[in-house]
CSV table of C-alpha atoms in Angstrom, one decimal:
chain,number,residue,atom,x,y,z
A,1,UNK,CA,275.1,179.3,134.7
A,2,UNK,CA,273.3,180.2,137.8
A,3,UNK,CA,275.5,178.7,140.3
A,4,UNK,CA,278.2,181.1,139.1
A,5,UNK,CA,275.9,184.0,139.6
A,6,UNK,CA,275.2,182.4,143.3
A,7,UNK,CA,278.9,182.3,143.9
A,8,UNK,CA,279.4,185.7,142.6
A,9,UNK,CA,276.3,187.4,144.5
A,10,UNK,CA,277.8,185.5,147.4
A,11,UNK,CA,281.6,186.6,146.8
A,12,UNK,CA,280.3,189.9,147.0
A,13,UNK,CA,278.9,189.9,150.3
A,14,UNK,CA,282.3,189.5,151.4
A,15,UNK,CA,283.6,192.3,149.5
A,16,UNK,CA,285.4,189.6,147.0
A,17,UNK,CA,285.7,188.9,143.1
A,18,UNK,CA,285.2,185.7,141.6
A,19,UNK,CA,288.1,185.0,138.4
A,20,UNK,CA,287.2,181.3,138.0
A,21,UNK,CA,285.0,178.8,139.0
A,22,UNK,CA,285.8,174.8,138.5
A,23,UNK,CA,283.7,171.3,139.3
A,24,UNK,CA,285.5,169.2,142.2
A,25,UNK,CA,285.1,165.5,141.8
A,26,UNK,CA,284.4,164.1,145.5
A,27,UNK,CA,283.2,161.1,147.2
A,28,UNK,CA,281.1,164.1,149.3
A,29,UNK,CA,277.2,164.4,148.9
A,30,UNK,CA,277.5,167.7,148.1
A,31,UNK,CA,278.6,169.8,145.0
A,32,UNK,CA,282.2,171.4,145.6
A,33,UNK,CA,283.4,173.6,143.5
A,34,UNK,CA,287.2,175.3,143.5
A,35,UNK,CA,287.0,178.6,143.2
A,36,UNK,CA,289.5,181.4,142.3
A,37,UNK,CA,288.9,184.8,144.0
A,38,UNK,CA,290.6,188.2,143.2
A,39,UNK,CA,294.1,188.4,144.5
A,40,UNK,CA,294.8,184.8,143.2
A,41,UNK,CA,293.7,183.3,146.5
A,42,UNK,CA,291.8,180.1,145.8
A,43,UNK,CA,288.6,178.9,148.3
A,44,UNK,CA,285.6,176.3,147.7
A,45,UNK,CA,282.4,176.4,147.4
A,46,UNK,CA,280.3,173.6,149.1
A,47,UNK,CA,276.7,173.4,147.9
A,48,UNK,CA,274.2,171.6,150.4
A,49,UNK,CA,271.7,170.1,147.8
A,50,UNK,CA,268.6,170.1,149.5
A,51,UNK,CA,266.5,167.3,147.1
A,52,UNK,CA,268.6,164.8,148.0
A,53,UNK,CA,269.3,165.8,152.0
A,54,UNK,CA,266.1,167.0,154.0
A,55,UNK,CA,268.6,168.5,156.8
A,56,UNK,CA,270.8,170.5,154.4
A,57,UNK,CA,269.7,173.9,155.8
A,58,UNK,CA,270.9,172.7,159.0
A,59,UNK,CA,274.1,171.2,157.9
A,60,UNK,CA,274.7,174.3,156.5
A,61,UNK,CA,274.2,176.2,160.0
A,62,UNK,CA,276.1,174.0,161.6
A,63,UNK,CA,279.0,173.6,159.7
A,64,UNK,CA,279.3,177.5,159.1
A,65,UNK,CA,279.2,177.7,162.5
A,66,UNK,CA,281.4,175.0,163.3
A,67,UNK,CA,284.2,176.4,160.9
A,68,UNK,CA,284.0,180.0,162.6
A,69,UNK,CA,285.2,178.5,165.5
A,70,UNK,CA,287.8,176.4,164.7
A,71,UNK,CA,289.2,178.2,161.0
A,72,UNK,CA,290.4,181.0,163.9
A,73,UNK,CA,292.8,178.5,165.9
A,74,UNK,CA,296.9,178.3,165.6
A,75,UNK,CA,298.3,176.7,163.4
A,76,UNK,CA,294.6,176.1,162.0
A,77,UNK,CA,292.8,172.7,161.9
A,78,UNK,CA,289.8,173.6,159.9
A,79,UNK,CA,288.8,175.5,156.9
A,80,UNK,CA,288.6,179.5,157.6
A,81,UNK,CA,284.9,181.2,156.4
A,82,UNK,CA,284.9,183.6,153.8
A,83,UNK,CA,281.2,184.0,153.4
A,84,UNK,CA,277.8,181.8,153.6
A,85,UNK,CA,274.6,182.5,152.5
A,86,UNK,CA,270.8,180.3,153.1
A,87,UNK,CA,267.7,181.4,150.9
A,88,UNK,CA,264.1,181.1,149.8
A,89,UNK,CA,265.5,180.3,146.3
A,90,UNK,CA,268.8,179.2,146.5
A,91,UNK,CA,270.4,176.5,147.9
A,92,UNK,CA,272.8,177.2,150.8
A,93,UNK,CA,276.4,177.8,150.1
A,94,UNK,CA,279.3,177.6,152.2
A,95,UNK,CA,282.5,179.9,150.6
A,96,UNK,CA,285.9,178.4,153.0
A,97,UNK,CA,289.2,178.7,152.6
A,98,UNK,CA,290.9,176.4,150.2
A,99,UNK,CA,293.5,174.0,151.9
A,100,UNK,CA,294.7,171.8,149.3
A,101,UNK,CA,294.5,169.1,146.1
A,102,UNK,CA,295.5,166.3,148.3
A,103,UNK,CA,294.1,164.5,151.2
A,104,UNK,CA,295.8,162.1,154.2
A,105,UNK,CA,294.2,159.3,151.7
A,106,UNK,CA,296.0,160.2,148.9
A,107,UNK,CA,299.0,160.6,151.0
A,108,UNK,CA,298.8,157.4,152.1
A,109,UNK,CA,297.8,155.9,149.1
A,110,UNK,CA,300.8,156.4,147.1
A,111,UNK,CA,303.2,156.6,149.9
A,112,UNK,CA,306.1,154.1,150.7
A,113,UNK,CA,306.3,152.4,153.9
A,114,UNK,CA,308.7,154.5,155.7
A,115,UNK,CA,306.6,157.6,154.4
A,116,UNK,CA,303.7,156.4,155.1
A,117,UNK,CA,304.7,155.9,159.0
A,118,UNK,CA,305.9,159.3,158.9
A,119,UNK,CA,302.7,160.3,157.6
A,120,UNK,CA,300.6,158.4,160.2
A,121,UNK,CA,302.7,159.8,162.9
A,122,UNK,CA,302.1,163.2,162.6
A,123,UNK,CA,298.2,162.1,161.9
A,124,UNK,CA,298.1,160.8,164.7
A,125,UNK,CA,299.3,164.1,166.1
A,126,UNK,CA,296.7,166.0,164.3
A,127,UNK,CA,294.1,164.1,166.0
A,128,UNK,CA,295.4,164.8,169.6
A,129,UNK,CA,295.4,168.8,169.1
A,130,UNK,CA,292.3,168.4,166.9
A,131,UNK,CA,290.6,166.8,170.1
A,132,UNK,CA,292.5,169.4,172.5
A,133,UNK,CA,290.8,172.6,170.4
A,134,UNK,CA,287.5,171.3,170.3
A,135,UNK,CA,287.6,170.7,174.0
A,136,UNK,CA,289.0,174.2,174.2
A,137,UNK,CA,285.9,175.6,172.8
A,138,UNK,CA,283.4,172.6,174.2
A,139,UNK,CA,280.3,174.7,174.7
A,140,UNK,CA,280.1,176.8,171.8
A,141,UNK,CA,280.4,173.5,169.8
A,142,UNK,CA,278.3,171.4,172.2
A,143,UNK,CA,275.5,174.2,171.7
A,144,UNK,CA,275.5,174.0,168.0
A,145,UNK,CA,276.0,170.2,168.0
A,146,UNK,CA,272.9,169.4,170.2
A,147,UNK,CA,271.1,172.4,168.5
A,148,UNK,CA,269.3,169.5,166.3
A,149,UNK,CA,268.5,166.0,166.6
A,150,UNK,CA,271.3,165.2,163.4
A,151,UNK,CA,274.4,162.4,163.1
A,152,UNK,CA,274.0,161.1,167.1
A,153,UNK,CA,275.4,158.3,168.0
A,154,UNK,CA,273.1,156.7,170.4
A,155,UNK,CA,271.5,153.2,170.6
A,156,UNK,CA,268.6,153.3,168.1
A,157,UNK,CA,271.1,155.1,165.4
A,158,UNK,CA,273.4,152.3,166.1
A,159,UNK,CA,270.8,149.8,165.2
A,160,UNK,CA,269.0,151.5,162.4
A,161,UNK,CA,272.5,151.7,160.0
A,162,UNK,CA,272.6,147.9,161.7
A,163,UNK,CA,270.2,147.2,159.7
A,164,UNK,CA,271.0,149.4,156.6
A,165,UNK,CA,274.3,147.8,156.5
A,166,UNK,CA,272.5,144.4,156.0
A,167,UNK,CA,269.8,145.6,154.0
A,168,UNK,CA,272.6,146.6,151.3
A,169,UNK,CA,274.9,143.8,151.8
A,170,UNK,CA,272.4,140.6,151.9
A,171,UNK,CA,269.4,142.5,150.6
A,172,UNK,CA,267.2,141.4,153.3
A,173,UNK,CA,266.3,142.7,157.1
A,174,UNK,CA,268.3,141.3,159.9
A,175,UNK,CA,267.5,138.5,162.3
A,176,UNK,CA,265.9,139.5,165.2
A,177,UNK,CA,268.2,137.4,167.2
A,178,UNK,CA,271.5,138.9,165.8
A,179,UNK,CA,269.7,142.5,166.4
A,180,UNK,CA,269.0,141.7,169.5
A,181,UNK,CA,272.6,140.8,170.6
A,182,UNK,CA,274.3,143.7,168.2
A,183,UNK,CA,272.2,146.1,170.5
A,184,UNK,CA,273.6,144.4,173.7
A,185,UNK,CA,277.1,144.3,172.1
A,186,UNK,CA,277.1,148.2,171.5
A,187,UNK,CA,275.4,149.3,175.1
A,188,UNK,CA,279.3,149.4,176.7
A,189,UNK,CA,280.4,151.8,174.3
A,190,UNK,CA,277.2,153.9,174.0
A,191,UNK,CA,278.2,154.3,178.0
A,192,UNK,CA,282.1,155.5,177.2
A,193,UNK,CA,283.1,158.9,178.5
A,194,UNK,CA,281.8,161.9,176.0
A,195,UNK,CA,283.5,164.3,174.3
A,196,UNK,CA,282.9,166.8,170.9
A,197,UNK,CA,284.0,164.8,168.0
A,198,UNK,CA,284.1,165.4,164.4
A,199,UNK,CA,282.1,162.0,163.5
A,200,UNK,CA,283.6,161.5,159.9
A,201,UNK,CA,287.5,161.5,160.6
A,202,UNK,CA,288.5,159.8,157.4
A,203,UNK,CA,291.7,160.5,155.6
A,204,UNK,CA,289.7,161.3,153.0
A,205,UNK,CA,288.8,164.6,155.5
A,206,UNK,CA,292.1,165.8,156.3
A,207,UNK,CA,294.3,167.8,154.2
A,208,UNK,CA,298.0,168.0,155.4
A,209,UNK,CA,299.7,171.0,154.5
A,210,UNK,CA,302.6,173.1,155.0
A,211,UNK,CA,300.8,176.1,156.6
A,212,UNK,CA,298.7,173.6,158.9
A,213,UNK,CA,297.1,170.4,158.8
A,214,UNK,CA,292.9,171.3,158.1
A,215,UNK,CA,290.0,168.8,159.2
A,216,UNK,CA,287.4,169.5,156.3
A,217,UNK,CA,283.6,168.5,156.2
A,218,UNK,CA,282.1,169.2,159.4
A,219,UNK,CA,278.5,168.5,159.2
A,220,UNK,CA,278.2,165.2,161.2
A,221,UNK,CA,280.2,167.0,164.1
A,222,UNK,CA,278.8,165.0,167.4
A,223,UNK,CA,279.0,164.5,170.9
A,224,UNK,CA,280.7,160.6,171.6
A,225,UNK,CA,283.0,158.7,172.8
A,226,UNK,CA,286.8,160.1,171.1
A,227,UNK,CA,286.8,156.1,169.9
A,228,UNK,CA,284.4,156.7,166.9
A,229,UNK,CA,287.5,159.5,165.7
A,230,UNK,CA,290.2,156.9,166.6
A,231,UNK,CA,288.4,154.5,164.2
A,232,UNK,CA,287.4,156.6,161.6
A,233,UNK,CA,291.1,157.6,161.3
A,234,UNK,CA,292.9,154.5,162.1
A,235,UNK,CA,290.6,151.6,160.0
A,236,UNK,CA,290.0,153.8,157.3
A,237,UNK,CA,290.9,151.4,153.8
A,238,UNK,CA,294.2,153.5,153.1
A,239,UNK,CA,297.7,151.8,153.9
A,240,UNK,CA,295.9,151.1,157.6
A,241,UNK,CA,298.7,150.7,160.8
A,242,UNK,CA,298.6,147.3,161.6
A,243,UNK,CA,295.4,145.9,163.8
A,244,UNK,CA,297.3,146.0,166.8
A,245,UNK,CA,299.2,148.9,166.7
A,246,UNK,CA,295.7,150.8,165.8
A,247,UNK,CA,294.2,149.1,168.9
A,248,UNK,CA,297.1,149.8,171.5
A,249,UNK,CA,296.7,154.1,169.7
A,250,UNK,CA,293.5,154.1,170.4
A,251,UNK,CA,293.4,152.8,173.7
A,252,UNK,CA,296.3,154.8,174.7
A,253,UNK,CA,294.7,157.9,173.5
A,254,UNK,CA,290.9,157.8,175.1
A,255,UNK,CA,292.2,155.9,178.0
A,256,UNK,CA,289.7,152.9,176.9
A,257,UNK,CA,289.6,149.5,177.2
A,258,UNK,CA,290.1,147.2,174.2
A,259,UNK,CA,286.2,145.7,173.8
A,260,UNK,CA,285.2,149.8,173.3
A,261,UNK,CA,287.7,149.6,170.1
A,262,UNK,CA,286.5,146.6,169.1
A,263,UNK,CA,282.5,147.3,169.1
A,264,UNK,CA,283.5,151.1,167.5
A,265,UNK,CA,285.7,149.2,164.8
A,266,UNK,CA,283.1,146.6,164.3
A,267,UNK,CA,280.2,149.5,163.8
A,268,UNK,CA,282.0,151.9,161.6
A,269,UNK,CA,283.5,149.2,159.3
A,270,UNK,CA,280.5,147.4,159.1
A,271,UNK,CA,279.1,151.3,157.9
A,272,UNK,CA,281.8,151.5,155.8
A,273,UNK,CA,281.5,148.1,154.4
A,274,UNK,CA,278.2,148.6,153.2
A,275,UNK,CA,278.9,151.9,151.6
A,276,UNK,CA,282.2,151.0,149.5
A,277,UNK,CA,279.6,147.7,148.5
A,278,UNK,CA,277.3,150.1,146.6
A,279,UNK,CA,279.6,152.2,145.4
A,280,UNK,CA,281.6,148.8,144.2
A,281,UNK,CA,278.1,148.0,142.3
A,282,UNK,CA,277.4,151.2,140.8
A,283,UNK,CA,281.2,151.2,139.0
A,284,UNK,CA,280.8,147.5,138.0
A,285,UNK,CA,277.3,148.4,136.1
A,286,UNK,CA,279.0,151.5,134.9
A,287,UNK,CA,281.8,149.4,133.5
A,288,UNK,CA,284.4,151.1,135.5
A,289,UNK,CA,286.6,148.2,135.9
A,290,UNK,CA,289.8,150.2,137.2
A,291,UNK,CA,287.3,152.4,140.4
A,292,UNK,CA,285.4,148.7,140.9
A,293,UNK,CA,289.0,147.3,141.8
A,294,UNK,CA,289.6,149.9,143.9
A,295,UNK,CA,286.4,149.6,145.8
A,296,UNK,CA,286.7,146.0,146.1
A,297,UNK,CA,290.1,146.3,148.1
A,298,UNK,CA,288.8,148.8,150.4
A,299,UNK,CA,285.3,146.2,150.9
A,300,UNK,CA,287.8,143.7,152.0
A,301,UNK,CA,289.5,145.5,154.7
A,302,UNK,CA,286.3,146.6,155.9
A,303,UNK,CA,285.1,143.2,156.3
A,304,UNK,CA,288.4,142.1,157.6
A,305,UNK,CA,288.3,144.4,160.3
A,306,UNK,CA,284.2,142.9,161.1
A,307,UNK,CA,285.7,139.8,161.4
A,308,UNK,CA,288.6,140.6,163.5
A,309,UNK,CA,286.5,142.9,165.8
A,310,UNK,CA,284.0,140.1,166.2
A,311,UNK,CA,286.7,136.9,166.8
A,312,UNK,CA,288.0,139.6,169.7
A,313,UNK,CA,284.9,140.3,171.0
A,314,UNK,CA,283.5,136.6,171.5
A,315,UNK,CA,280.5,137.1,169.0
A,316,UNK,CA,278.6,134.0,169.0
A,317,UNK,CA,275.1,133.1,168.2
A,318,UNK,CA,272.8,135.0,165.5
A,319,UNK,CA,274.7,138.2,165.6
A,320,UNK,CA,278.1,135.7,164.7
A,321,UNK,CA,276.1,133.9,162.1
A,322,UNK,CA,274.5,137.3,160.3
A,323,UNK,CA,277.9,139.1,160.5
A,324,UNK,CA,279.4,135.8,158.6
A,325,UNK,CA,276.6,136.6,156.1
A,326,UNK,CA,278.0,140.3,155.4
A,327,UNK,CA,281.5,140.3,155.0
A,328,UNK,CA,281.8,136.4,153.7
A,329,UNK,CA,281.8,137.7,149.9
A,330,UNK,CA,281.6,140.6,147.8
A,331,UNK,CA,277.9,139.9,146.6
């Protein structure tokens, strides 16, 4: 199988023996693979897959680079690098230090209510030291961050996944009206206070663990407002804190005002609406009743959240009307 003989070639750079080599099913756009190295220490292999991402090679860079920094700090909060490799032939592969099975999600998932406030509590935690070592090492990170024009959050990005999102909810482009006011609505918090940020903060990309809670897939890392981590974290579909409580966190923690948490909440959920919605469709034509379920509860507190953000904000007009249009069924 050639990836094995990748991996191995690529084990041996580092002076290191692959035993055993296992598919991981993710929600990630990459192929991960679990791999155990001599010594029974276990690692993963991330491969960037080029066909389907024109940037992969510079993912790759940045990511390896990103985990350098930060797989060093203690008690860790990322992944540490065992060995990396980019070629003519190959795809690039990225060999890190395994940190676990389970992630916050699952954690949360499955947790009761008193552990699951336990669990958010030291989460929250995580994110405050998280945001203290990245400041720690700002330029390094800022250099490799702004070494490519990838995963900004500026104005025009805000609008073009805008649009996405409507494109795959209702199928059709947005007003011009409700774009219009969307990009007006997000100008405040485009003009928040900057800082390095890891730009995909789901619980699905934290892995608590007993030597050290990890922050894992690093490849969108950006400079922006700490809100857009705050969200990430806080709205993600997974036994969320109440709205409030999220709001008052969040506020507390990047020293914001509410209407900056509302217009992040009401991007990224809006995002993340429209990507559980095609993953919802793809299970349902699959037949996968039981993951279609699942995908269908986090769509609704994705659009829940839209709506709330919006009634808070004072959305009115086109952009009130359009974002009615998006989250007022599942099709």
């Amino acid at each position: 199988m050639r990836i094995e003989d990748d991996l191995r070639s690529l084990a041996a750079m580092a002076g290191r023996t692959v035993l055993d080599v296992r598919p991981l099913t993710t929600e990630s756009r990459n192929t991960l693979w679990r791999v155990t190295l001599d010594a029974g220490e276990r690692a993963v292999l991330k491969v960037y897959d080029p066909a389907s991402d024109p940037h992969a090679a510079n993912r790759f860079r940045r990511e390896e680079k990103v985990l350098t920094l930060l797989g060093s700090t203690r008690p860790p909060v990322a992944p540490r690098v065992i060995a990396g490799f980019i070629g003519a032939s190959t795809p690039p592969m990225l060999l890190m230090e395994d940190v676990g099975e389970r992630s916050l999600a699952d954690d949360l998932g499955s947790a009761s209510p008193a552990a699951a406030a336990a669990r958010w509590a030291e989460s929250i935690d995580f994110l405050y030291r998280l945001h203290s070592e990245m400041e720690r090492r700002r330029q390094p990170l800022y250099r490799t961050t702004m070494a490519i024009s990838l995963d900004r959050i500026t104005g025009p990005v805000l609008v073009s996944r805008f649009r996405i999102a409507g494109e795959r909810l209702a199928g059709m482009e947005a007003p011009a009206g409700a774009l219009r006011e969307y990009r007006a609505l997000m100008t405040p918090a485009l003009a928040a206070p900057k800082a390095m940020i890891h730009n995909s903060m789901s619980p699905l990309n934290i892995v608590p663990g007993p030597g050290g809670w990890r922050a894992v897939d690093w490849e969108t890392i950006a400079v922006a407002s700490p809100l857009w981590d705050w969200v990430d974290l806080l709205r993600a579909p997974y036994n969320p804190l109440p709205f409030d409580d999220c709001e008052a966190i969040a506020m507390r923690a990047t020293r914001s005002a509410a209407g900056l948490f509302h217009r992040a909440v009401l991007s990224r959920c809006l995002d993340g609406l429209a990507t559980v919605m095609l993953r919802l469709r793809h299970f349902r034509d699959e037949g996968r009743e039981e993951r279609a379920t699942e995908y269908a509860r986090r769509a609704a507190c994705y659009a829940g959240d839209v709506r709330c953000a919006a009634v808070r904000l004072g959305v009115s007009g086109a952009l009130a009307d359009w974002l009615e249009k998006l989250t007022g069924g599942e099709e």
